Amino acid sequence: MLFKKSLGVEIRDEKICLVLLNRGFKGFKIENYSVYSIEKEKPLKEKIIFASNIIKEFTNENDIEALDIYIGIPRNIGIIRDIELPSITKENLKSTLSYEIENYVSIPLDEVYFDFQIINEDKDTITVLLVAVKKNDISPYFDLKDLLGVPISGIELSSTAIFNFFIKTDESLDKNGWLIVFENFDKNFEITIIKNNLFTYSTLTDCIEKKEGVCEFLINEIKKINNSFFKKQGNLKLKLFKKDKPENLINDFQKNGIEAFLPKNENSWIFSQGLTAAFGLALRGIEKTPSNVNLLPENLRKKPSKTAEYTMIILVLFVLISLLSWMGSNILRKNITLNQLNSEIQRLSSEVADINRIQRDIEIIEKEITNINNLLNKKISILNILKELTDKIPETAWIENLNLNDDKIQIDGYAKSASALIPLLDASPLFVDVSFISAITKDGGGNERFRIGMKLKQN
């Protein structure tokens, strides 16, 4: 993403903030920025029109045409939560979340836009960060595409944009976990958890600091979060972003046993100007960011431009050709030989990959033979198992796949009512611990796809 520009636009109740970032050989830098005031009471539609005029004026003044534009919307219209799911759902995660979305955010699927990101996974489970917004709340921002006359690349809550700013500009945020206490410009506080350099949790408080000291509610909220998320790590580490007199609040935190720090000087300047979220938004267009949540539907997003990549390829080819010409035919022959060697290496690598695949197939077959031998040695024969399944499964259901491993059985298939299979199988004298091992989904014909696990009853 060299030589690329990206514009971040945060639309708040009373402010519209713009940051233009430029990516070069020496990294990214702020090329220009602006902050505009807007009447808080104005309808959102008027604010969107005002924002589009500002963006047009800003891009014209900076003489920029093709660039990525990312829009930040208020945190309070979104829902952010983490969800733990079986690891088996990873392959069809979007479908699983769509099927269960109302259980997670209490909003029907046809009334919500959502996106997600896996923030942790192990052998049995995955943890997913889910971000959702009601369609009625976010749809007005889609009008920016038509008002600007150019597509936009993404829309996200200001929270995830601010998080990207933290991670990319503050190297002191190690992987052990931090709390970010961020004072919004309406004087509310947003508390964000960063663990393993990933956005893990966020809550927005309506706590406003009192004259005599920090609001007790804020202290108690931080301690609750510490007990829930960081109890195994000792003292909580907290970084405070506050515009006015942050030292007073730091002292209050320290008195309550909270290890608190102020941001680096350059970060303080960006925050004091109200540019934190706009900066994080602009980062999305020039480099890969830790949080990639995008609430703009894919069909409305700007298609990725290949111009910069093609330009770099042409420049590299030009340099290589010039270098080869200058160095002469001797070096050219060496390069040709080297290319031939690389081709041979690739050919041999392909053959090695084929051998490895064959070896894996052999291991799978050996495992299946072992499983069959184990089944033959059991008191309950496979024929009895198949007969029992045939007797118990009704005609309105059918099994597509049967997997037997030691005393464990897994069946996959379809049924008019998958939930009715559990009591039928549980009543069998051959099976115990009958349960679903993945979420039920539906195919186009209205049949329910199920995956059921059980064990053979030991005599």
Tab-separated table of C-alpha atoms in Angstrom:
chain	number	residue	atom	x	y	z
A	1	MET	CA	0.000	0.000	0.000
A	2	LEU	CA	2.844	2.404	-0.715
A	3	PHE	CA	2.073	5.884	-2.068
A	4	LYS	CA	-1.564	5.594	-1.042
A	5	LYS	CA	-3.862	8.089	0.634
A	6	SER	CA	-6.799	7.353	2.883
A	7	LEU	CA	-9.421	9.594	4.473
A	8	GLY	CA	-11.036	8.921	7.850
A	9	VAL	CA	-14.243	10.784	8.690
A	10	GLU	CA	-15.797	10.584	12.157
A	11	ILE	CA	-19.354	11.935	12.399
A	12	ARG	CA	-20.207	12.848	16.002
A	13	ASP	CA	-23.215	14.652	17.451
A	14	GLU	CA	-21.460	18.031	17.525
A	15	LYS	CA	-18.299	17.542	15.447
A	16	ILE	CA	-17.144	16.147	12.131
A	17	CYS	CA	-13.451	15.209	12.129
A	18	LEU	CA	-11.358	14.408	9.048
A	19	VAL	CA	-7.833	12.980	8.846
A	20	LEU	CA	-5.942	12.404	5.597
A	21	LEU	CA	-3.113	9.867	5.915
A	22	ASN	CA	-0.401	9.299	3.337
A	23	ARG	CA	1.615	6.084	3.121
A	24	GLY	CA	5.198	6.284	1.851
A	25	PHE	CA	8.539	4.524	2.211
A	26	LYS	CA	9.004	5.920	5.725
A	27	GLY	CA	5.581	4.840	6.969
A	28	PHE	CA	2.343	6.767	7.311
A	29	LYS	CA	1.880	10.404	8.304
A	30	ILE	CA	-0.923	12.927	8.688
A	31	GLU	CA	-0.998	14.942	5.478
A	32	ASN	CA	-3.913	17.127	6.545
A	33	TYR	CA	-6.818	17.251	9.005
A	34	SER	CA	-9.881	19.358	9.841
A	35	VAL	CA	-12.467	19.572	12.601
A	36	TYR	CA	-15.892	21.113	11.926
A	37	SER	CA	-18.609	22.008	14.431
A	38	ILE	CA	-22.228	21.117	13.796
A	39	GLU	CA	-25.441	21.800	15.703
A	40	LYS	CA	-26.244	18.850	17.947
A	41	GLU	CA	-29.995	19.260	17.452
A	42	LYS	CA	-29.826	18.994	13.652
A	43	PRO	CA	-31.534	15.903	12.166
A	44	LEU	CA	-29.148	13.160	11.161
A	45	LYS	CA	-30.089	13.525	7.486
A	46	GLU	CA	-28.944	17.170	7.520
A	47	LYS	CA	-25.725	16.189	9.279
A	48	ILE	CA	-25.024	13.618	6.549
A	49	ILE	CA	-25.537	16.254	3.832
A	50	PHE	CA	-23.287	18.669	5.741
A	51	ALA	CA	-20.618	15.962	6.082
A	52	SER	CA	-20.716	15.190	2.345
A	53	ASN	CA	-20.146	18.878	1.512
A	54	ILE	CA	-17.232	19.022	3.936
A	55	ILE	CA	-15.644	15.900	2.445
A	56	LYS	CA	-15.978	17.298	-1.100
A	57	GLU	CA	-14.435	20.605	-0.035
A	58	PHE	CA	-11.630	18.846	1.858
A	59	THR	CA	-10.712	16.555	-1.050
A	60	ASN	CA	-10.786	19.449	-3.536
A	61	GLU	CA	-8.525	21.585	-1.340
A	62	ASN	CA	-6.041	18.736	-1.016
A	63	ASP	CA	-6.210	17.912	-4.745
A	64	ILE	CA	-6.993	14.223	-4.223
A	65	GLU	CA	-9.237	12.053	-6.355
A	66	ALA	CA	-9.054	8.271	-5.963
A	67	LEU	CA	-8.764	7.368	-2.279
A	68	ASP	CA	-10.355	5.121	0.325
A	69	ILE	CA	-12.927	6.793	2.590
A	70	TYR	CA	-13.859	5.226	5.935
A	71	ILE	CA	-16.741	6.591	8.013
A	72	GLY	CA	-16.980	6.414	11.813
A	73	ILE	CA	-20.378	6.472	13.529
A	74	PRO	CA	-21.259	6.991	17.224
A	75	ARG	CA	-20.570	4.138	19.634
A	76	ASN	CA	-23.940	4.507	21.361
A	77	ILE	CA	-25.950	3.262	18.348
A	78	GLY	CA	-24.075	-0.047	18.195
A	79	ILE	CA	-23.959	-3.269	20.180
A	80	ILE	CA	-20.591	-4.888	20.925
A	81	ARG	CA	-20.337	-8.257	22.635
A	82	ASP	CA	-18.176	-11.361	22.682
A	83	ILE	CA	-19.666	-14.788	22.006
A	84	GLU	CA	-18.189	-18.218	22.692
A	85	LEU	CA	-19.087	-20.895	20.135
A	86	PRO	CA	-17.986	-24.470	19.386
A	87	SER	CA	-14.933	-24.473	17.114
A	88	ILE	CA	-16.863	-26.620	14.653
A	89	THR	CA	-18.956	-23.541	13.722
A	90	LYS	CA	-15.907	-21.694	12.358
A	91	GLU	CA	-16.394	-23.012	8.819
A	92	ASN	CA	-19.951	-21.598	8.608
A	93	LEU	CA	-19.603	-18.818	11.159
A	94	LYS	CA	-21.555	-16.158	9.287
A	95	SER	CA	-24.481	-18.522	8.718
A	96	THR	CA	-24.446	-19.585	12.360
A	97	LEU	CA	-24.478	-15.984	13.578
A	98	SER	CA	-27.243	-15.069	11.124
A	99	TYR	CA	-29.355	-17.976	12.351
A	100	GLU	CA	-28.869	-17.043	16.026
A	101	ILE	CA	-28.448	-13.235	15.765
A	102	GLU	CA	-31.691	-12.443	17.600
A	103	ASN	CA	-30.484	-14.459	20.610
A	104	TYR	CA	-27.277	-12.423	20.759
A	105	VAL	CA	-28.508	-8.847	20.222
A	106	SER	CA	-32.319	-9.098	20.620
A	107	ILE	CA	-32.836	-7.681	17.109
A	108	PRO	CA	-34.389	-9.704	14.234
A	109	LEU	CA	-32.050	-10.530	11.356
A	110	ASP	CA	-34.011	-8.431	8.859
A	111	GLU	CA	-33.584	-5.346	11.077
A	112	VAL	CA	-29.851	-5.467	11.733
A	113	TYR	CA	-26.482	-5.125	10.008
A	114	PHE	CA	-23.622	-6.943	11.708
A	115	ASP	CA	-20.013	-7.974	11.283
A	116	PHE	CA	-17.706	-10.121	13.375
A	117	GLN	CA	-14.103	-11.049	14.057
A	118	ILE	CA	-12.580	-14.084	15.746
A	119	ILE	CA	-10.598	-12.828	18.764
A	120	ASN	CA	-9.597	-16.133	20.325
A	121	GLU	CA	-9.713	-19.827	19.495
A	122	ASP	CA	-8.585	-23.098	20.977
A	123	LYS	CA	-9.204	-26.763	20.275
A	124	ASP	CA	-12.873	-26.806	21.312
A	125	THR	CA	-14.157	-23.226	21.188
A	126	ILE	CA	-13.799	-19.913	19.404
A	127	THR	CA	-14.529	-16.461	20.809
A	128	VAL	CA	-16.131	-14.046	18.366
A	129	LEU	CA	-16.418	-10.272	18.659
A	130	LEU	CA	-19.864	-9.352	17.324
A	131	VAL	CA	-20.689	-5.764	16.328
A	132	ALA	CA	-24.285	-4.985	15.345
A	133	VAL	CA	-26.319	-1.881	14.472
A	134	LYS	CA	-30.016	-1.476	13.687
A	135	LYS	CA	-30.626	-0.845	10.004
A	136	ASN	CA	-32.689	2.241	10.772
A	137	ASP	CA	-29.762	3.756	12.698
A	138	ILE	CA	-27.014	3.121	10.135
A	139	SER	CA	-28.859	3.327	6.793
A	140	PRO	CA	-28.790	7.167	6.624
A	141	TYR	CA	-24.977	7.014	6.452
A	142	PHE	CA	-25.236	4.955	3.255
A	143	ASP	CA	-26.497	8.118	1.508
A	144	LEU	CA	-22.923	9.459	1.600
A	145	LYS	CA	-22.122	7.255	-1.382
A	146	ASP	CA	-24.665	9.046	-3.589
A	147	LEU	CA	-24.035	12.488	-2.096
A	148	LEU	CA	-20.286	12.217	-2.716
A	149	GLY	CA	-20.657	10.613	-6.133
A	150	VAL	CA	-17.961	8.081	-5.186
A	151	PRO	CA	-18.129	4.800	-3.256
A	152	ILE	CA	-16.950	4.560	0.351
A	153	SER	CA	-14.826	1.714	1.647
A	154	GLY	CA	-16.285	1.096	5.068
A	155	ILE	CA	-18.337	2.146	8.081
A	156	GLU	CA	-17.524	1.203	11.658
A	157	LEU	CA	-18.205	2.299	15.213
A	158	SER	CA	-15.807	4.901	16.566
A	159	SER	CA	-14.731	2.353	19.222
A	160	THR	CA	-12.979	-0.039	16.821
A	161	ALA	CA	-11.403	2.903	14.975
A	162	ILE	CA	-10.004	4.283	18.246
A	163	PHE	CA	-8.687	0.818	19.089
A	164	ASN	CA	-6.770	0.657	15.780
A	165	PHE	CA	-5.260	4.034	16.628
A	166	PHE	CA	-4.077	2.761	20.029
A	167	ILE	CA	-2.449	-0.389	18.669
A	168	LYS	CA	-0.683	1.304	15.737
A	169	THR	CA	0.651	4.322	17.637
A	170	ASP	CA	1.488	3.056	21.134
A	171	GLU	CA	4.086	0.276	21.351
A	172	SER	CA	3.761	0.136	25.147
A	173	LEU	CA	0.488	-1.803	24.859
A	174	ASP	CA	1.928	-5.287	25.379
A	175	LYS	CA	-0.013	-8.489	24.856
A	176	ASN	CA	-0.785	-9.133	28.532
A	177	GLY	CA	-3.855	-6.914	28.487
A	178	TRP	CA	-4.771	-3.281	29.011
A	179	LEU	CA	-7.777	-1.195	29.854
A	180	ILE	CA	-8.190	1.961	27.796
A	181	VAL	CA	-10.288	4.632	29.506
A	182	PHE	CA	-11.212	7.131	26.826
A	183	GLU	CA	-13.101	10.351	27.526
A	184	ASN	CA	-15.490	11.184	24.700
A	185	PHE	CA	-15.998	14.804	23.844
A	186	ASP	CA	-19.474	14.697	25.404
A	187	LYS	CA	-17.625	13.917	28.685
A	188	ASN	CA	-18.738	10.295	28.853
A	189	PHE	CA	-16.138	7.571	29.268
A	190	GLU	CA	-15.630	4.541	27.069
A	191	ILE	CA	-13.793	1.573	28.565
A	192	THR	CA	-12.081	-0.797	26.143
A	193	ILE	CA	-10.224	-4.032	26.870
A	194	ILE	CA	-7.209	-4.920	24.738
A	195	LYS	CA	-5.848	-8.478	25.093
A	196	ASN	CA	-3.326	-10.064	22.771
A	197	ASN	CA	-3.477	-6.856	20.714
A	198	LEU	CA	-7.141	-7.534	19.888
A	199	PHE	CA	-10.311	-5.585	20.652
A	200	THR	CA	-11.963	-7.760	23.310
A	201	TYR	CA	-14.608	-5.712	25.119
A	202	SER	CA	-16.121	-2.240	25.170
A	203	THR	CA	-18.631	-0.427	27.342
A	204	LEU	CA	-19.843	3.170	27.282
A	205	THR	CA	-20.622	4.757	30.654
A	206	ASP	CA	-22.859	7.743	31.282
A	207	CYS	CA	-20.624	8.670	34.186
A	208	ILE	CA	-19.488	12.303	34.252
A	209	GLU	CA	-16.644	13.386	36.522
A	210	LYS	CA	-17.745	15.359	39.566
A	211	LYS	CA	-16.014	18.494	40.800
A	212	GLU	CA	-14.848	16.889	44.029
A	213	GLY	CA	-13.205	13.946	42.260
A	214	VAL	CA	-13.662	11.018	39.908
A	215	CYS	CA	-17.104	9.430	39.750
A	216	GLU	CA	-17.241	6.393	42.030
A	217	PHE	CA	-19.246	4.537	39.411
A	218	LEU	CA	-16.279	4.693	37.009
A	219	ILE	CA	-13.881	3.305	39.622
A	220	ASN	CA	-16.268	0.476	40.512
A	221	GLU	CA	-16.849	-0.357	36.831
A	222	ILE	CA	-13.103	-0.624	36.222
A	223	LYS	CA	-12.639	-2.883	39.245
A	224	LYS	CA	-15.463	-5.185	38.054
A	225	ILE	CA	-13.829	-5.477	34.638
A	226	ASN	CA	-10.463	-6.178	36.271
A	227	ASN	CA	-11.958	-8.990	38.367
A	228	SER	CA	-13.673	-10.518	35.329
A	229	PHE	CA	-10.903	-10.282	32.734
A	230	PHE	CA	-7.564	-9.795	34.502
A	231	LYS	CA	-7.821	-11.521	37.885
A	232	LYS	CA	-4.997	-13.939	37.021
A	233	GLN	CA	-2.581	-11.189	35.987
A	234	GLY	CA	-2.228	-9.205	39.205
A	235	ASN	CA	-2.538	-5.431	39.099
A	236	LEU	CA	-4.575	-3.959	36.294
A	237	LYS	CA	-2.752	-1.702	33.806
A	238	LEU	CA	-4.769	1.219	32.506
A	239	LYS	CA	-4.075	3.957	29.974
A	240	LEU	CA	-6.109	7.153	30.320
A	241	PHE	CA	-7.069	9.481	27.488
A	242	LYS	CA	-8.567	12.617	29.050
A	243	LYS	CA	-8.389	16.152	27.706
A	244	ASP	CA	-8.550	18.275	30.876
A	245	LYS	CA	-6.430	17.654	33.980
A	246	PRO	CA	-5.778	13.943	33.405
A	247	GLU	CA	-3.230	13.915	36.258
A	248	ASN	CA	-6.019	14.306	38.831
A	249	LEU	CA	-7.792	11.242	37.533
A	250	ILE	CA	-4.502	9.304	37.384
A	251	ASN	CA	-3.993	10.035	41.099
A	252	ASP	CA	-7.523	8.847	41.915
A	253	PHE	CA	-6.858	5.600	40.043
A	254	GLN	CA	-3.558	5.058	41.861
A	255	LYS	CA	-5.252	5.604	45.248
A	256	ASN	CA	-7.710	2.847	44.368
A	257	GLY	CA	-4.983	0.342	43.452
A	258	ILE	CA	-5.221	0.821	39.693
A	259	GLU	CA	-1.917	1.147	37.816
A	260	ALA	CA	-2.631	4.019	35.415
A	261	PHE	CA	-0.579	5.784	32.728
A	262	LEU	CA	-0.945	8.697	30.347
A	263	PRO	CA	-0.394	8.252	26.583
A	264	LYS	CA	2.750	9.286	24.755
A	265	ASN	CA	3.047	12.981	23.875
A	266	GLU	CA	2.300	12.578	20.158
A	267	ASN	CA	-0.808	10.548	20.975
A	268	SER	CA	-1.949	13.253	23.400
A	269	TRP	CA	-1.867	15.829	20.618
A	270	ILE	CA	-4.008	13.722	18.278
A	271	PHE	CA	-6.490	13.072	21.098
A	272	SER	CA	-6.639	16.727	22.178
A	273	GLN	CA	-7.559	17.726	18.623
A	274	GLY	CA	-10.410	15.206	18.567
A	275	LEU	CA	-8.750	13.212	15.772
A	276	THR	CA	-8.306	9.821	17.438
A	277	ALA	CA	-11.161	7.959	15.733
A	278	ALA	CA	-10.653	9.709	12.371
A	279	PHE	CA	-6.975	8.717	12.491
A	280	GLY	CA	-7.880	5.071	13.190
A	281	LEU	CA	-10.416	5.121	10.355
A	282	ALA	CA	-7.867	6.437	7.857
A	283	LEU	CA	-5.448	3.665	8.853
A	284	ARG	CA	-7.866	1.124	7.354
A	285	GLY	CA	-7.110	2.371	3.838
A	286	ILE	CA	-3.307	2.253	3.958
A	287	GLU	CA	-2.414	-0.843	5.976
A	288	LYS	CA	-3.785	-3.941	7.644
A	289	THR	CA	-5.312	-3.108	11.024
A	290	PRO	CA	-5.950	-5.415	14.012
A	291	SER	CA	-9.693	-4.702	13.942
A	292	ASN	CA	-11.278	-5.223	10.518
A	293	VAL	CA	-14.977	-4.961	11.422
A	294	ASN	CA	-16.933	-3.273	8.620
A	295	LEU	CA	-20.677	-2.577	8.987
A	296	LEU	CA	-21.118	-1.407	5.403
A	297	PRO	CA	-22.768	-4.198	3.334
A	298	GLU	CA	-20.345	-5.720	0.834
A	299	ASN	CA	-22.445	-4.740	-2.178
A	300	LEU	CA	-22.123	-1.052	-1.216
A	301	ARG	CA	-18.358	-1.039	-0.561
A	302	LYS	CA	-15.767	0.430	-2.873
A	303	LYS	CA	-14.080	-2.268	-4.923
A	304	PRO	CA	-10.337	-2.590	-4.114
A	305	SER	CA	-8.197	-0.565	-6.508
A	306	LYS	CA	-5.235	-2.251	-8.182
A	307	THR	CA	-3.747	0.991	-9.505
A	308	ALA	CA	-1.121	1.325	-6.788
A	309	GLU	CA	-0.117	-2.324	-7.114
A	310	TYR	CA	0.148	-2.072	-10.895
A	311	THR	CA	2.220	1.094	-10.559
A	312	MET	CA	4.610	-0.631	-8.181
A	313	ILE	CA	4.886	-3.645	-10.479
A	314	ILE	CA	5.686	-1.408	-13.457
A	315	LEU	CA	8.290	0.518	-11.446
A	316	VAL	CA	9.912	-2.679	-10.211
A	317	LEU	CA	10.008	-4.141	-13.717
A	318	PHE	CA	11.516	-0.949	-15.092
A	319	VAL	CA	14.245	-0.942	-12.430
A	320	LEU	CA	15.003	-4.611	-12.998
A	321	ILE	CA	15.271	-4.194	-16.781
A	322	SER	CA	17.530	-1.159	-16.395
A	323	LEU	CA	19.707	-2.981	-13.910
A	324	LEU	CA	20.014	-6.045	-16.110
A	325	SER	CA	20.950	-3.921	-19.130
A	326	TRP	CA	23.567	-2.030	-17.149
A	327	MET	CA	25.162	-5.125	-15.640
A	328	GLY	CA	25.587	-6.821	-19.023
A	329	SER	CA	25.032	-10.183	-20.600
A	330	ASN	CA	27.097	-12.111	-18.036
A	331	ILE	CA	24.755	-11.227	-15.185
A	332	LEU	CA	21.792	-11.802	-17.478
A	333	ARG	CA	22.949	-15.377	-18.059
A	334	LYS	CA	23.291	-15.868	-14.316
A	335	ASN	CA	19.744	-14.597	-13.812
A	336	ILE	CA	18.450	-16.940	-16.493
A	337	THR	CA	20.207	-19.847	-14.803
A	338	LEU	CA	18.813	-18.776	-11.460
A	339	ASN	CA	15.291	-18.644	-12.912
A	340	GLN	CA	15.740	-22.153	-14.288
A	341	LEU	CA	16.860	-23.358	-10.867
A	342	ASN	CA	13.851	-21.680	-9.243
A	343	SER	CA	11.535	-23.378	-11.731
A	344	GLU	CA	13.121	-26.740	-10.963
A	345	ILE	CA	12.767	-26.085	-7.232
A	346	GLN	CA	9.092	-25.279	-7.727
A	347	ARG	CA	8.610	-28.486	-9.738
A	348	LEU	CA	10.318	-30.580	-7.057
A	349	SER	CA	8.343	-28.765	-4.346
A	350	SER	CA	5.135	-29.759	-6.121
A	351	GLU	CA	6.243	-33.381	-6.183
A	352	VAL	CA	7.142	-33.251	-2.491
A	353	ALA	CA	3.694	-31.801	-1.769
A	354	ASP	CA	2.096	-34.725	-3.673
A	355	ILE	CA	4.128	-37.197	-1.630
A	356	ASN	CA	3.048	-35.484	1.591
A	357	ARG	CA	-0.600	-35.658	0.533
A	358	ILE	CA	-0.233	-39.377	-0.219
A	359	GLN	CA	1.368	-39.891	3.190
A	360	ARG	CA	-1.533	-38.109	4.894
A	361	ASP	CA	-4.014	-40.266	2.953
A	362	ILE	CA	-2.175	-43.385	4.108
A	363	GLU	CA	-2.350	-42.217	7.728
A	364	ILE	CA	-6.097	-41.599	7.399
A	365	ILE	CA	-6.651	-45.070	5.918
A	366	GLU	CA	-4.556	-46.665	8.684
A	367	LYS	CA	-6.637	-44.839	11.278
A	368	GLU	CA	-9.867	-46.052	9.665
A	369	ILE	CA	-8.535	-49.652	9.604
A	370	THR	CA	-7.686	-49.341	13.305
A	371	ASN	CA	-11.181	-48.047	14.068
A	372	ILE	CA	-12.761	-50.957	12.156
A	373	ASN	CA	-10.571	-53.478	14.000
A	374	ASN	CA	-11.572	-51.897	17.307
A	375	LEU	CA	-15.226	-52.146	16.364
A	376	LEU	CA	-14.853	-55.827	15.427
A	377	ASN	CA	-13.437	-56.511	18.907
A	378	LYS	CA	-16.365	-54.834	20.685
A	379	LYS	CA	-19.204	-56.745	22.264
A	380	ILE	CA	-21.677	-54.633	20.264
A	381	SER	CA	-21.225	-55.299	16.561
A	382	ILE	CA	-21.458	-52.627	13.909
A	383	LEU	CA	-24.388	-54.519	12.390
A	384	ASN	CA	-26.311	-54.159	15.640
A	385	ILE	CA	-25.500	-50.441	15.730
A	386	LEU	CA	-26.720	-49.953	12.163
A	387	LYS	CA	-29.873	-51.958	12.856
A	388	GLU	CA	-30.603	-49.900	15.975
A	389	LEU	CA	-30.142	-46.620	14.104
A	390	THR	CA	-32.413	-47.901	11.307
A	391	ASP	CA	-35.106	-48.811	13.852
A	392	LYS	CA	-34.905	-45.543	15.778
A	393	ILE	CA	-34.569	-43.022	12.953
A	394	PRO	CA	-38.031	-42.198	11.507
A	395	GLU	CA	-38.802	-42.087	7.775
A	396	THR	CA	-38.859	-38.269	7.896
A	397	ALA	CA	-35.107	-38.235	8.640
A	398	TRP	CA	-32.080	-39.724	6.964
A	399	ILE	CA	-28.417	-40.077	7.770
A	400	GLU	CA	-25.870	-38.703	5.326
A	401	ASN	CA	-22.698	-39.581	7.233
A	402	LEU	CA	-21.883	-42.039	10.057
A	403	ASN	CA	-18.603	-41.900	11.975
A	404	LEU	CA	-17.614	-44.503	14.593
A	405	ASN	CA	-14.519	-43.949	16.734
A	406	ASP	CA	-13.982	-46.300	19.690
A	407	ASP	CA	-17.185	-45.910	21.743
A	408	LYS	CA	-18.134	-42.588	20.143
A	409	ILE	CA	-20.652	-42.257	17.323
A	410	GLN	CA	-21.382	-39.186	15.214
A	411	ILE	CA	-24.226	-38.982	12.686
A	412	ASP	CA	-24.873	-36.152	10.213
A	413	GLY	CA	-28.035	-35.830	8.171
A	414	TYR	CA	-31.356	-34.118	7.562
A	415	ALA	CA	-34.762	-34.318	9.230
A	416	LYS	CA	-38.097	-32.595	9.177
A	417	SER	CA	-37.618	-32.056	12.928
A	418	ALA	CA	-34.084	-32.666	14.151
A	419	SER	CA	-34.980	-32.054	17.801
A	420	ALA	CA	-37.322	-35.081	17.740
A	421	LEU	CA	-34.355	-37.431	17.147
A	422	ILE	CA	-32.718	-36.847	20.548
A	423	PRO	CA	-35.393	-38.573	22.706
A	424	LEU	CA	-35.707	-41.453	20.172
A	425	LEU	CA	-31.988	-42.198	20.267
A	426	ASP	CA	-31.749	-41.571	23.998
A	427	ALA	CA	-34.362	-44.287	24.562
A	428	SER	CA	-32.171	-46.876	22.829
A	429	PRO	CA	-30.504	-49.505	25.048
A	430	LEU	CA	-27.314	-49.123	22.984
A	431	PHE	CA	-26.676	-45.358	23.251
A	432	VAL	CA	-25.965	-42.827	26.005
A	433	ASP	CA	-25.037	-39.109	26.148
A	434	VAL	CA	-27.065	-38.275	23.034
A	435	SER	CA	-26.797	-34.551	22.141
A	436	PHE	CA	-26.383	-32.083	19.289
A	437	ILE	CA	-22.727	-31.141	18.682
A	438	SER	CA	-23.422	-28.221	16.353
A	439	ALA	CA	-26.162	-25.713	15.644
A	440	ILE	CA	-29.160	-26.862	13.579
A	441	THR	CA	-29.356	-25.230	10.149
A	442	LYS	CA	-31.949	-25.417	7.375
A	443	ASP	CA	-31.525	-26.183	3.689
A	444	GLY	CA	-33.499	-24.708	0.801
A	445	GLY	CA	-36.218	-27.354	1.107
A	446	GLY	CA	-36.985	-26.589	4.741
A	447	ASN	CA	-35.226	-29.687	6.107
A	448	GLU	CA	-33.093	-29.288	9.225
A	449	ARG	CA	-29.459	-30.321	9.008
A	450	PHE	CA	-28.248	-31.946	12.216
A	451	ARG	CA	-25.048	-33.329	13.734
A	452	ILE	CA	-25.592	-35.623	16.718
A	453	GLY	CA	-22.997	-37.262	18.943
A	454	MET	CA	-23.483	-40.201	21.317
A	455	LYS	CA	-21.604	-43.006	23.059
A	456	LEU	CA	-22.090	-46.783	23.158
A	457	LYS	CA	-23.516	-47.960	26.454
A	458	GLN	CA	-20.999	-50.116	28.293
A	459	ASN	CA	-22.268	-53.505	29.573
